[in-house]
Amino acid sequence: MSDKNILTKIGESKLSRRSLLKWTGIATVPVIAGGVWSTKYLSENKNIVEASETIVPTCSTLDCGGKCMIKAHVRDGVITRISARSDKELDEANPYMKACVRGRSYRKNQYHPDRLKYPMKRVGKRGEGKFERISWEEAVATIIKETKRITEQYGPASRYVHQGTAVTGGTIGGAQLARRLMALSGGFLNYYHSVSMGNTAAATPYTYGTHQTGNSLDSLKDSKLILLWGHNPSETIFGNTLHYYKKLKEAGIKIISIDPRYSNTAVAFADEWIPLLPGTDNALMDAMAYVIVKENLHNKEFLDKFVVGFDEEHMPEGVPANESLVSYLFGKKDGIEKTPEWAERICKVPAKKITELAREYATAKPAALIQGWGPQRHASGERIARGGTMLASITGNVGVSGGWASGYGGIPRKFPMGIPVPDNPVKESISIMNWTDAITDPSNVTPENGLKDGDKLTSNIKLIYNLAGNYLINQQPDINKTKKILEDESLVEFIVASDHFLTPSAKYADILLPETTFFERWNIGESWASGDYIILSEKVVENYYESRSDYDWLSEVAQGIGVGQAFTEGRDEIGWINYILDETRKVEPDTPTFEEFKKKRIHYWRYDGPRIAFKDQIEDPVNHPFETPSGKIEIFSKRLYDMNHSEIPAIPTYIPEWEGAEDPLKATYPLQCITWKGRNRANSTFANHPWLKEVAEQVLWINPADAEKRGIKKGDKVKIYNGRGTIMIAAEVTTRIMPGVVAMQAGAWYDPDKNGVDTGGCANVLTSQRITPLAKGNAHQTMLVEVQKT
Amino acid sequence: MSTIESSQWNEASLLQNRLYINQFIRFIFDAPSNRQQLITFINHPQWKPLCEISEGFRHIDDSIQELRVDNGEKIKRLQEEYNRLFVGPNALPAPLWESVYLGSEHLLFEEVTLEVRKCYRQYGLTFIRESKEPDDHIVIELEFLSYLIQKTIDCEDVETKKRLLDDQYSFLNNHLLKWCPTFCELLSKATQFELYQGAALLLEEYLNLEKELIPALKEAL
Ligand code: SF4
């Protein structure tokens, strides 16, 4: 009889006391691997000390404008809780906000079980998501080897450091460090253009000579009316601006939101919501100008003194007749008067409302037309930016407290220095919109479509460092096109990525590295332009698993490619914080030393009174001309006129944008799609966060009129598609989005099924890589789609 | 195998056997398996009888038998499965930490992690990677239990023995048994590999065995 039969007969087939006893009786026990198993991970320790809770004030370095001081409650090396500042800690001169829903859930990012724990190398096809754990030694050695090989084979211009914004809220960030490394070791292909606000940054100076057109927000108390034009600080957390809007609302100042979507800002602050079709802003602006001029509400004295291009009497030399704003508004050249009725047909704002709005804006003196950065992320974004500056100028709202010059809205105040990036030996640079062309066909990258400081590229991009960035795939327009390029391992030969999670972009890494969070490294949190302080971002806890700060491993790579000393200059992270503070002190003498900073945690920069952009130019024009060629505000820009480009008008006229409200492509894809930034994410950071997913589920907003036509009810699974891709997503039928427009939140993680249909709700499956005419920038907000019930 | 009938209450070897099973489970969950080590297990003369008394071991045995003939492909797939299940970088389908199941936020390093740490500290033990990695990983919790078992074996004093058994019992009930059943369920759903399905079964069998054994051992003192 075999053993098995005996046992079966006894009926013991599961582990139990009885069965074990039988086994115990059999013979000696097997030994496992020499007994090392008795104690492998626990060690006897005589010096255990129970640490009591400490509360460490610190600051995130995410790409979030809030820059709140948060308090990490630490017990025994573990962050047990995050708390916000108390009310009494508010400094009214330099306010910073209270931690938001994301901030209060930072622990959920920090201690997420899926956080990257070890360095990895790719083992499957690129993009497939198959990786294998390796040691740091192997990871760094591979990066050194590949960087050397590619540099030797293709030259330094084949090296590219991609946009990595996830830590740009800190003075020290991985992508910038990588650029330093590259610049020190022969150079790299650099890019320009901010995908956040590059279009307005490029266009606004054609009116004012600078994009620093913002007033400090404390001056808004003098406003009689505030137009938030595509501006949604409740959800985007635009610096500390919310602090002020709350106060303005309390003070009873009228606020109007102009937006295709009834945003949370509109809900919270606006007395009125005026929806318009995306990208048609200039039609509304022009009709407002028409009413203002027709009714004589413009500020003639101001225009006479400070402005070029308003009417035929104030035009630059060498321009033919009928090119001024007034000629345009009254149809002197095209025969079309830019009446409210004309605009209504385009932008869908009722003519009566346009007239009312124009009168209100022109007569509330002063009034602030504040442009957000969503509208300028359109194909027509540059014209929209200049349209705002036109309205501000004709009403004389420039250079006065309570007014607003409009356009970009930058506020140049005090900032800390960064870690220097030395001169790049590679002189050519590309627009960020050119990087995939620079991989596949550099001859396509010409000065016409974005190449700067050179007339051709000398190499394809062969090496990519992608640190703290999800722009490789997720945030990049036209994901389907991009991923094909990255999947081809013969094109880009090596990609190194560092991150906290396996993001859709990190999936395309050949070497994938676990990065530390802001709780695990030293940095300085920098407020956005509207705030005036720096906060020490301290290392609060040990690194999670084997994560390491990018500075650490980049230093080793620098060593390996022979520029170790030049890269570190012998400093560690704290050494660089000292350096930054010392350098900043040379410009701002009140900058604290590191020791002082460690004590006070936050440093406020003080000013005497609010900043009003162009105050000097208006009060003392003789000694303070505008920095434009004419020395005046240029509603008509001769420089733009001379470009002679059909999409770059010299005055901000309405020109239908491609894939916009009037594109014939609407016959196939009849809906415009836009995206918003939600309060549960900072760009795409936190998109994998289950709790924050509950805060705002990824859905497609569609107006009841459009839904009904398509038989769509709330909660239905719908397919949203165009020629570039398809997304499956649930529908939210709501009047909070206007008819003809659908909207979804930006930053959801791309999650393709086996047919390549995105199930994550990532809008960049639908966005286009077509560039804006002037800035050669991005148009993430311009796309036509169709929606179908599935 | 005539000794079966003559088996008696043999405390020391019983403890040794618990240790063996405990160690074996830790071995499986600690790292991707090494083929040679797995084969060594099943070649031991006591392996077969063990399979007869445990469903988990039987499944594990089946999967290791498969590896006897292997050109390297099978063990590679097994190792890849370990990485997929427990290392990442993709989302982990059956996380190995107590706090993910019992913590209020389902994260690593939760309040329960600190409670587990406290249990270790009462015996003067610390996790060698404390604060970098959480203390409540399955392998470490099992190691703590095995530490207590070993201490019981080495101990002469009845009162101390009793206390050791009490501590084992409360650690088992307050921690391992509270989350491992869910973990085992998740794991057996998440994998098609018999080794890990077997491991899930075995872990559950083992913890239930301990639950039955510890009070009995105490009673017998
Ligand atoms: S995510 Fe932004 S707004 Fe929220 S707490 Fe952090 S810094 Fe503040």
XYZ file of N, CA, C and O in Angstrom, chain A residues 77-236:
640
model
N 9.308 57.854 12.330
C 9.727 57.741 10.933
C 8.600 57.588 9.941
O 8.838 57.323 8.765
N 7.369 57.727 10.410
C 6.230 57.537 9.515
C 5.368 58.804 9.535
O 5.080 59.354 10.590
N 4.972 59.253 8.358
C 4.035 60.380 8.302
C 2.657 59.825 8.596
O 2.120 59.026 7.838
N 2.108 60.240 9.738
C 0.819 59.658 10.122
C -0.341 60.542 9.698
O -1.478 60.093 9.627
N -0.059 61.791 9.412
C -1.146 62.709 9.118
C -0.574 63.967 8.483
O 0.576 64.324 8.713
N -1.406 64.649 7.675
C -1.024 65.952 7.112
C -2.046 66.961 7.614
O -3.244 66.702 7.555
N -1.576 68.065 8.095
C -2.556 69.089 8.451
C -2.231 70.397 7.738
O -1.132 70.592 7.227
N -3.207 71.267 7.682
C -3.055 72.534 6.978
C -2.670 73.628 7.951
O -2.674 73.419 9.157
N -2.376 74.777 7.441
C -2.058 75.899 8.328
C -3.327 76.318 9.073
O -4.444 76.103 8.592
N -3.126 76.926 10.197
C -4.294 77.406 10.938
C -4.628 78.814 10.462
O -3.839 79.458 9.781
N -5.810 79.305 10.827
C -6.224 80.634 10.387
C -5.280 81.721 10.883
O -4.991 82.679 10.189
N -4.792 81.536 12.108
C -3.981 82.613 12.669
C -2.593 82.700 12.017
O -1.885 83.672 12.206
N -2.227 81.684 11.259
C -0.930 81.741 10.585
C -0.972 82.527 9.278
O 0.033 82.667 8.595
N -2.145 82.987 8.900
C -2.261 83.728 7.654
C -1.569 85.076 7.776
O -1.809 85.833 8.709
N -0.694 85.365 6.829
C -0.051 86.671 6.781
C -0.686 87.423 5.624
O -0.465 87.105 4.466
N -1.475 88.406 5.953
C -2.300 89.059 4.925
C -1.460 89.705 3.820
O -1.882 89.780 2.683
N -0.247 90.123 4.150
C 0.585 90.750 3.125
C 1.097 89.720 2.119
O 1.321 90.030 0.954
N 1.320 88.515 2.555
C 1.820 87.451 1.686
C 1.007 86.181 1.930
O 1.518 85.199 2.475
N -0.241 86.178 1.550
C -1.075 85.044 1.930
C -0.677 83.762 1.191
O -0.258 83.812 0.049
N -0.762 82.686 1.879
C -0.703 81.401 1.179
C -1.910 80.597 1.639
O -2.488 80.857 2.689
N -2.287 79.647 0.803
C -3.589 79.037 1.012
C -3.528 77.873 1.993
O -2.475 77.442 2.419
N -4.694 77.385 2.297
C -4.783 76.175 3.123
C -4.719 74.968 2.217
O -5.243 75.006 1.104
N -4.118 73.891 2.718
C -3.979 72.680 1.907
C -5.326 72.273 1.308
O -6.355 72.310 1.973
N -5.293 71.881 0.053
C -6.511 71.498 -0.657
C -6.745 69.994 -0.478
O -6.030 69.311 0.238
N -7.718 69.483 -1.200
C -8.060 68.066 -1.103
C -6.861 67.187 -1.490
O -6.615 66.143 -0.911
N -6.058 67.663 -2.442
C -4.865 66.894 -2.830
C -3.841 66.928 -1.719
O -3.237 65.917 -1.368
N -3.662 68.109 -1.162
C -2.651 68.268 -0.135
C -2.952 67.436 1.092
O -2.074 66.805 1.671
N -4.215 67.419 1.455
C -4.566 66.638 2.637
C -4.418 65.144 2.374
O -4.388 64.340 3.293
N -4.301 64.784 1.103
C -4.154 63.352 0.804
C -2.752 63.025 0.292
O -2.548 62.001 -0.330
N -1.788 63.873 0.540
C -0.419 63.577 0.108
C 0.062 62.208 0.590
O 0.833 61.539 -0.081
N -0.383 61.800 1.764
C 0.033 60.479 2.270
C -0.332 59.379 1.292
O 0.332 58.368 1.188
N -1.448 59.596 0.621
C -1.940 58.552 -0.268
C -1.041 58.386 -1.487
O -1.040 57.351 -2.133
N -0.316 59.416 -1.807
C 0.679 59.306 -2.861
C 1.960 58.696 -2.293
O 2.528 57.759 -2.837
N 2.351 59.249 -1.174
C 3.582 58.839 -0.509
C 3.612 57.331 -0.229
O 4.591 56.660 -0.485
N 2.517 56.830 0.302
C 2.504 55.435 0.780
C 1.623 54.524 -0.066
O 1.157 53.496 0.397
N 1.405 54.920 -1.290
C 0.627 54.082 -2.208
C 1.363 52.750 -2.416
O 2.552 52.743 -2.692
N 0.647 51.619 -2.277
C 1.350 50.342 -2.442
C 1.950 50.140 -3.839
O 2.884 49.353 -3.998
N 1.454 50.852 -4.829
C 1.986 50.682 -6.189
C 3.163 51.596 -6.501
O 3.653 51.608 -7.615
N 3.595 52.381 -5.524
C 4.729 53.269 -5.831
C 5.911 52.447 -6.315
O 6.128 51.319 -5.860
N 6.694 53.027 -7.233
C 7.871 52.314 -7.731
C 8.853 52.124 -6.582
O 9.140 53.063 -5.855
N 9.334 50.867 -6.468
C 10.173 50.562 -5.317
C 11.626 50.299 -5.685
O 12.522 50.462 -4.866
N 11.832 49.839 -6.901
C 13.175 49.423 -7.300
C 13.500 49.939 -8.696
O 12.599 50.155 -9.501
N 14.773 50.077 -8.996
C 15.135 50.351 -10.395
C 14.734 49.145 -11.250
O 14.748 48.006 -10.774
N 14.400 49.404 -12.485
C 13.908 48.346 -13.362
C 14.528 48.498 -14.743
O 14.826 49.615 -15.171
N 14.630 47.374 -15.414
C 14.953 47.471 -16.836
C 13.818 46.856 -17.632
O 13.138 45.942 -17.167
N 13.635 47.384 -18.811
C 12.574 46.873 -19.670
C 12.949 45.477 -20.151
O 14.092 45.236 -20.527
N 11.964 44.542 -20.141
C 12.231 43.210 -20.689
C 11.315 42.871 -21.863
O 11.677 42.069 -22.717
N 10.154 43.486 -21.942
C 9.290 43.237 -23.105
C 9.585 44.229 -24.207
O 10.651 44.847 -24.241
N 8.637 44.347 -25.126
C 8.770 45.384 -26.154
C 8.586 46.742 -25.492
O 7.900 46.870 -24.483
N 9.151 47.769 -26.099
C 9.028 49.091 -25.486
C 7.553 49.536 -25.458
O 6.864 49.470 -26.456
N 7.126 49.940 -24.289
C 5.751 50.403 -24.136
C 4.807 49.329 -23.638
O 3.683 49.612 -23.239
N 5.280 48.089 -23.644
C 4.422 46.970 -23.259
C 4.191 46.933 -21.742
O 3.214 46.377 -21.267
N 5.125 47.506 -21.007
C 4.962 47.558 -19.554
C 5.595 46.385 -18.821
O 5.286 46.136 -17.657
N 6.493 45.638 -19.495
C 7.155 44.525 -18.803
C 8.548 44.952 -18.357
O 9.384 45.351 -19.163
N 8.761 44.817 -17.063
C 10.032 45.253 -16.496
C 10.560 44.206 -15.523
O 9.806 43.372 -15.028
N 11.847 44.320 -15.234
C 12.461 43.415 -14.277
C 13.319 44.229 -13.324
O 14.016 45.156 -13.752
N 13.246 43.850 -12.080
C 14.015 44.570 -11.064
C 15.518 44.393 -11.288
O 15.981 43.290 -11.557
N 16.248 45.490 -11.178
C 17.711 45.412 -11.230
C 18.283 46.237 -10.081
O 17.555 46.918 -9.373
N 19.609 46.163 -9.945
C 20.242 46.949 -8.875
C 20.489 48.367 -9.378
O 20.506 48.630 -10.586
N 20.702 49.270 -8.435
C 21.058 50.645 -8.817
C 22.370 50.660 -9.595
O 22.529 51.428 -10.534
N 23.291 49.790 -9.215
C 24.587 49.769 -9.914
C 24.361 49.465 -11.389
O 24.903 50.105 -12.273
N 23.520 48.452 -11.620
C 23.273 48.075 -13.016
C 22.547 49.193 -13.762
O 22.868 49.499 -14.913
N 21.590 49.821 -13.094
C 20.824 50.890 -13.751
C 21.743 52.036 -14.151
O 21.735 52.480 -15.305
N 22.543 52.472 -13.203
C 23.428 53.614 -13.486
C 24.461 53.237 -14.550
O 24.737 54.013 -15.478
N 25.000 52.011 -14.451
C 25.993 51.578 -15.449
C 25.371 51.561 -16.845
O 26.012 51.952 -17.829
N 24.121 51.120 -16.933
C 23.464 51.080 -18.248
C 23.258 52.491 -18.787
O 23.477 52.750 -19.976
N 22.834 53.402 -17.916
C 22.615 54.780 -18.374
C 23.930 55.389 -18.867
O 23.977 56.034 -19.914
N 24.992 55.136 -18.122
C 26.301 55.669 -18.535
C 26.699 55.090 -19.891
O 27.071 55.802 -20.812
N 26.560 53.784 -19.991
C 26.986 53.100 -21.227
C 26.195 53.621 -22.430
O 26.774 53.971 -23.468
N 24.889 53.702 -22.288
C 24.056 54.128 -23.417
C 24.258 55.606 -23.745
O 24.270 55.993 -24.918
N 24.407 56.419 -22.716
C 24.638 57.845 -22.971
C 25.944 58.033 -23.725
O 26.015 58.782 -24.700
N 26.970 57.311 -23.309
C 28.264 57.418 -23.991
C 28.162 56.927 -25.428
O 28.630 57.570 -26.355
N 27.547 55.766 -25.584
C 27.467 55.166 -26.912
C 26.725 56.094 -27.881
O 27.196 56.383 -28.984
N 25.570 56.588 -27.456
C 24.756 57.406 -28.360
C 25.452 58.732 -28.660
O 25.432 59.220 -29.775
N 26.106 59.293 -27.649
C 26.828 60.542 -27.886
C 27.937 60.332 -28.908
O 28.109 61.131 -29.829
N 28.674 59.233 -28.746
C 29.752 58.972 -29.702
C 29.217 58.743 -31.100
O 29.732 59.231 -32.087
N 28.101 57.990 -31.162
C 27.591 57.590 -32.463
C 26.855 58.727 -33.185
O 27.004 58.883 -34.387
N 26.071 59.484 -32.454
C 25.197 60.468 -33.124
C 25.478 61.920 -32.748
O 24.851 62.828 -33.287
N 26.343 62.134 -31.813
C 26.647 63.511 -31.419
C 25.710 64.028 -30.345
O 24.637 63.472 -30.134
N 26.136 65.094 -29.680
C 25.349 65.613 -28.549
C 23.953 66.103 -28.945
O 23.040 66.085 -28.121
N 23.768 66.532 -30.197
C 22.451 67.049 -30.598
C 21.403 65.946 -30.667
O 20.226 66.216 -30.855
N 21.822 64.701 -30.497
C 20.857 63.593 -30.481
C 20.286 63.372 -29.085
O 19.468 62.497 -28.868
N 20.757 64.183 -28.130
C 20.344 63.983 -26.732
C 19.275 65.011 -26.367
O 19.429 66.202 -26.623
N 18.241 64.531 -25.716
C 17.076 65.388 -25.464
C 16.578 65.138 -24.036
O 16.453 63.989 -23.615
N 16.338 66.206 -23.317
C 15.739 66.083 -21.978
C 14.308 66.575 -22.100
O 14.077 67.740 -22.413
N 13.370 65.713 -21.867
C 11.979 66.063 -22.142
C 11.395 66.886 -21.001
O 11.944 66.952 -19.915
N 10.249 67.450 -21.313
C 9.546 68.263 -20.324
C 9.170 67.409 -19.116
O 8.538 66.366 -19.253
N 9.584 67.843 -17.948
C 9.232 67.124 -16.725
C 8.789 68.154 -15.708
O 9.592 68.744 -15.012
N 7.499 68.363 -15.621
C 7.034 69.482 -14.804
C 6.569 69.073 -13.416
O 6.214 69.940 -12.627
N 6.592 67.769 -13.128
C 5.946 67.344 -11.891
C 6.592 67.931 -10.648
O 5.981 67.960 -9.588
N 7.841 68.379 -10.761
C 8.489 68.973 -9.588
C 8.876 70.426 -9.824
O 9.711 70.968 -9.109
N 8.254 71.065 -10.800
C 8.668 72.438 -11.084
C 8.229 73.418 -10.009
O 8.569 74.595 -10.075
N 7.471 72.936 -9.036
C 7.148 73.786 -7.899
C 8.326 73.914 -6.950
O 8.260 74.628 -5.957
N 9.413 73.216 -7.253
C 10.611 73.296 -6.418
C 11.732 73.987 -7.181
O 11.772 73.975 -8.406
N 12.654 74.582 -6.425
C 13.773 75.253 -7.075
C 14.691 74.244 -7.757
O 15.295 74.530 -8.774
N 14.765 73.038 -7.188
C 15.599 71.997 -7.773
C 14.681 70.965 -8.423
O 13.755 70.471 -7.775
N 14.890 70.659 -9.680
C 14.051 69.670 -10.352
C 14.880 68.810 -11.281
O 15.896 69.251 -11.828
N 14.443 67.576 -11.455
C 15.214 66.578 -12.185
C 15.557 66.971 -13.612
O 16.701 66.822 -14.047
N 14.569 67.472 -14.350
C 14.818 67.752 -15.761
C 15.888 68.836 -15.911
O 16.779 68.753 -16.756
N 15.817 69.807 -15.024
C 16.780 70.895 -15.093
C 18.181 70.383 -14.723
O 19.178 70.761 -15.342
N 18.245 69.474 -13.751
C 19.537 68.891 -13.388
C 20.104 68.087 -14.553
O 21.305 68.110 -14.828
N 19.207 67.370 -15.255
C 19.672 66.569 -16.389
C 20.206 67.480 -17.493
O 21.187 67.161 -18.171
N 19.570 68.644 -17.669
C 20.058 69.593 -18.675
C 21.439 70.124 -18.281
O 22.307 70.314 -19.117
N 21.611 70.318 -16.992
C 22.931 70.753 -16.516
C 23.987 69.701 -16.869
O 25.048 70.016 -17.386
N 23.643 68.465 -16.587
C 24.555 67.359 -16.883
C 24.890 67.325 -18.377
O 26.051 67.180 -18.774
N 23.879 67.464 -19.212
C 24.081 67.398 -20.658
C 24.912 68.578 -21.152
O 25.790 68.421 -21.991
N 24.595 69.768 -20.631
C 25.324 70.957 -21.072
C 26.803 70.826 -20.723
O 27.679 71.231 -21.483
N 27.080 70.220 -19.573
C 28.468 70.072 -19.134
C 29.218 69.007 -19.925
O 30.432 68.968 -19.919
N 28.489 68.135 -20.584
C 29.166 67.009 -21.235
C 28.979 67.048 -22.754
O 28.838 66.023 -23.386
N 28.907 68.233 -23.326
C 28.899 68.330 -24.789
C 27.653 68.958 -25.371
O 27.651 69.419 -26.498
N 26.570 68.953 -24.614
C 25.368 69.629 -25.100
C 24.211 68.698 -25.386
O 24.325 67.477 -25.267
N 23.099 69.298 -25.759
C 21.860 68.541 -25.984
C 20.926 69.394 -26.817
O 21.121 70.608 -26.947
N 19.924 68.767 -27.377
C 18.917 69.514 -28.130
C 17.911 70.084 -27.137
O 17.209 69.333 -26.463
N 17.857 71.388 -27.057
C 16.948 72.011 -26.090
C 15.618 72.353 -26.761
O 15.531 72.412 -27.986
N 14.592 72.508 -25.959
C 13.318 72.967 -26.513
C 12.897 74.249 -25.814
O 13.356 74.558 -24.718
N 12.006 74.977 -26.458
C 11.419 76.158 -25.829
C 9.911 76.004 -25.927
O 9.402 75.118 -26.580
N 9.202 76.834 -25.332
C 7.745 76.944 -25.326
C 7.143 76.208 -24.127
O 7.329 75.013 -23.935
N 6.403 76.984 -23.344
C 5.680 76.383 -22.233
C 4.313 75.952 -22.722
O 3.558 76.759 -23.252
N 4.009 74.673 -22.528
C 2.692 74.197 -22.967
C 1.594 74.729 -22.057
O 0.416 74.608 -22.365
N 1.947 75.311 -20.930
C 0.943 75.919 -20.055
C 0.486 77.251 -20.611
O -0.698 77.551 -20.621
N 1.438 78.082 -21.017
C 1.077 79.462 -21.351
C 1.946 80.073 -22.435
O 2.006 81.283 -22.577
N 2.617 79.229 -23.206
C 3.558 79.735 -24.208
C 2.936 80.611 -25.276
O 3.586 81.530 -25.791
N 1.674 80.355 -25.642
C 1.067 81.148 -26.721
C 0.834 82.584 -26.281
O 1.159 83.525 -27.005
N 0.296 82.743 -25.087
C 0.080 84.116 -24.619
C 1.410 84.783 -24.280
O 1.598 85.984 -24.504
N 2.356 83.991 -23.800
C 3.667 84.566 -23.485
C 4.327 85.105 -24.752
O 5.043 86.109 -24.722
N 4.061 84.447 -25.891
C 4.649 84.916 -27.145
C 3.855 86.081 -27.736
O 4.432 86.975 -28.357
N 2.536 86.065 -27.562
C 1.690 87.057 -28.245
C 1.578 88.378 -27.493
O 1.596 89.452 -28.099
N 1.460 88.288 -26.161
C 1.222 89.502 -25.365
C 2.268 90.607 -25.594
O 1.913 91.782 -25.705
N 3.560 90.250 -25.693
C 4.554 91.319 -25.887
C 4.370 92.111 -27.179
O 4.863 93.239 -27.275
N 3.651 91.565 -28.166
C 3.433 92.353 -29.380
C 2.543 93.560 -29.087
O 2.569 94.536 -29.818
N 1.773 93.495 -28.026
C 0.988 94.664 -27.629
C 1.768 95.568 -26.676
O 1.823 96.778 -26.854
N 2.366 94.939 -25.665
C 2.918 95.739 -24.564
C 4.451 95.748 -24.475
O 5.006 96.426 -23.631
N 5.105 94.908 -25.266
C 6.557 94.827 -25.166
C 7.025 93.864 -24.092
O 8.222 93.621 -23.939
N 6.098 93.332 -23.314
C 6.438 92.367 -22.268
C 5.206 91.513 -21.977
O 4.089 91.918 -22.309
N 5.433 90.331 -21.389
C 4.264 89.551 -20.969
C 3.974 89.752 -19.473
O 3.040 89.182 -18.938
N 4.770 90.583 -18.825
C 4.560 90.811 -17.387
C 3.475 91.867 -17.207
O 3.733 93.001 -16.822
N 2.260 91.488 -17.489
C 1.169 92.466 -17.562
C 0.243 92.428 -16.350
O -0.784 93.095 -16.347
N 0.594 91.639 -15.348
C -0.318 91.482 -14.214
C -0.057 92.492 -13.103
O 1.068 92.948 -12.903
N -1.103 92.840 -12.392
C -0.966 93.635 -11.168
C -0.920 92.672 -9.983
O -1.406 91.550 -10.086
N -0.381 93.130 -8.880
C -0.497 92.266 -7.701
C -1.973 92.250 -7.294
O -2.677 93.242 -7.463
N -2.401 91.118 -6.777
C -3.848 90.918 -6.657
C -4.488 91.746 -5.546
O -5.705 91.929 -5.529
N -3.661 92.244 -4.621
C -4.245 93.102 -3.582
C -4.866 94.357 -4.203
O -5.742 94.980 -3.614
N -4.431 94.692 -5.434
C -4.962 95.902 -6.084
C -6.381 95.707 -6.622
O -7.065 96.664 -6.942
N -6.806 94.456 -6.707
C -8.132 94.210 -7.281
C -9.261 94.762 -6.409
O -10.393 94.893 -6.871
N -8.944 95.092 -5.170
C -9.985 95.657 -4.302
C -10.530 96.961 -4.873
O -11.615 97.404 -4.535
N -9.733 97.592 -5.761
C -10.184 98.844 -6.373
C -11.050 98.624 -7.613
O -11.496 99.584 -8.231
N -11.245 97.343 -7.986
C -12.036 97.070 -9.198
C -13.515 97.279 -8.940
O -14.017 97.038 -7.845
N -14.211 97.652 -10.021
C -15.666 97.745 -9.951
C -16.302 96.515 -10.593
O -17.465 96.201 -10.349
N -15.532 95.888 -11.454
C -16.053 94.723 -12.187
C -14.880 93.823 -12.561
O -13.829 94.314 -12.966
N -15.106 92.529 -12.398
C -14.042 91.593 -12.783
C -14.600 90.591 -13.786
O -15.610 89.935 -13.523
N -13.960 90.519 -14.944
C -14.331 89.494 -15.923
C -13.285 88.384 -15.843
O -12.114 88.619 -16.115
N -13.712 87.208 -15.455
C -12.799 86.066 -15.466
C -13.001 85.382 -16.816
O -13.974 84.676 -17.033
N -12.083 85.633 -17.700
C -12.240 85.183 -19.087
C -11.484 83.863 -19.263
O -10.274 83.866 -19.395
N -12.222 82.778 -19.206
C -11.560 81.464 -19.297
C -10.612 81.235 -18.135
O -9.588 80.576 -18.280
N -10.960 81.793 -16.999
C -10.068 81.688 -15.837
C -10.816 80.948 -14.731
O -11.913 81.349 -14.357
N -10.192 79.886 -14.208
C -10.888 78.978 -13.307
C -10.028 78.632 -12.108
O -9.674 77.470 -11.880
N -9.654 79.622 -11.302
C -8.705 79.337 -10.213
C -9.231 78.373 -9.156
O -8.437 77.723 -8.476
N -10.548 78.236 -9.018
C -11.063 77.284 -8.026
C -10.559 75.886 -8.305
O -10.310 75.112 -7.393
N -10.455 75.551 -9.564
C -10.015 74.196 -9.893
C -8.539 74.120 -10.259
O -7.868 73.157 -9.942
N -8.035 75.148 -10.944
C -6.620 75.070 -11.336
C -5.683 75.456 -10.199
O -4.501 75.184 -10.274
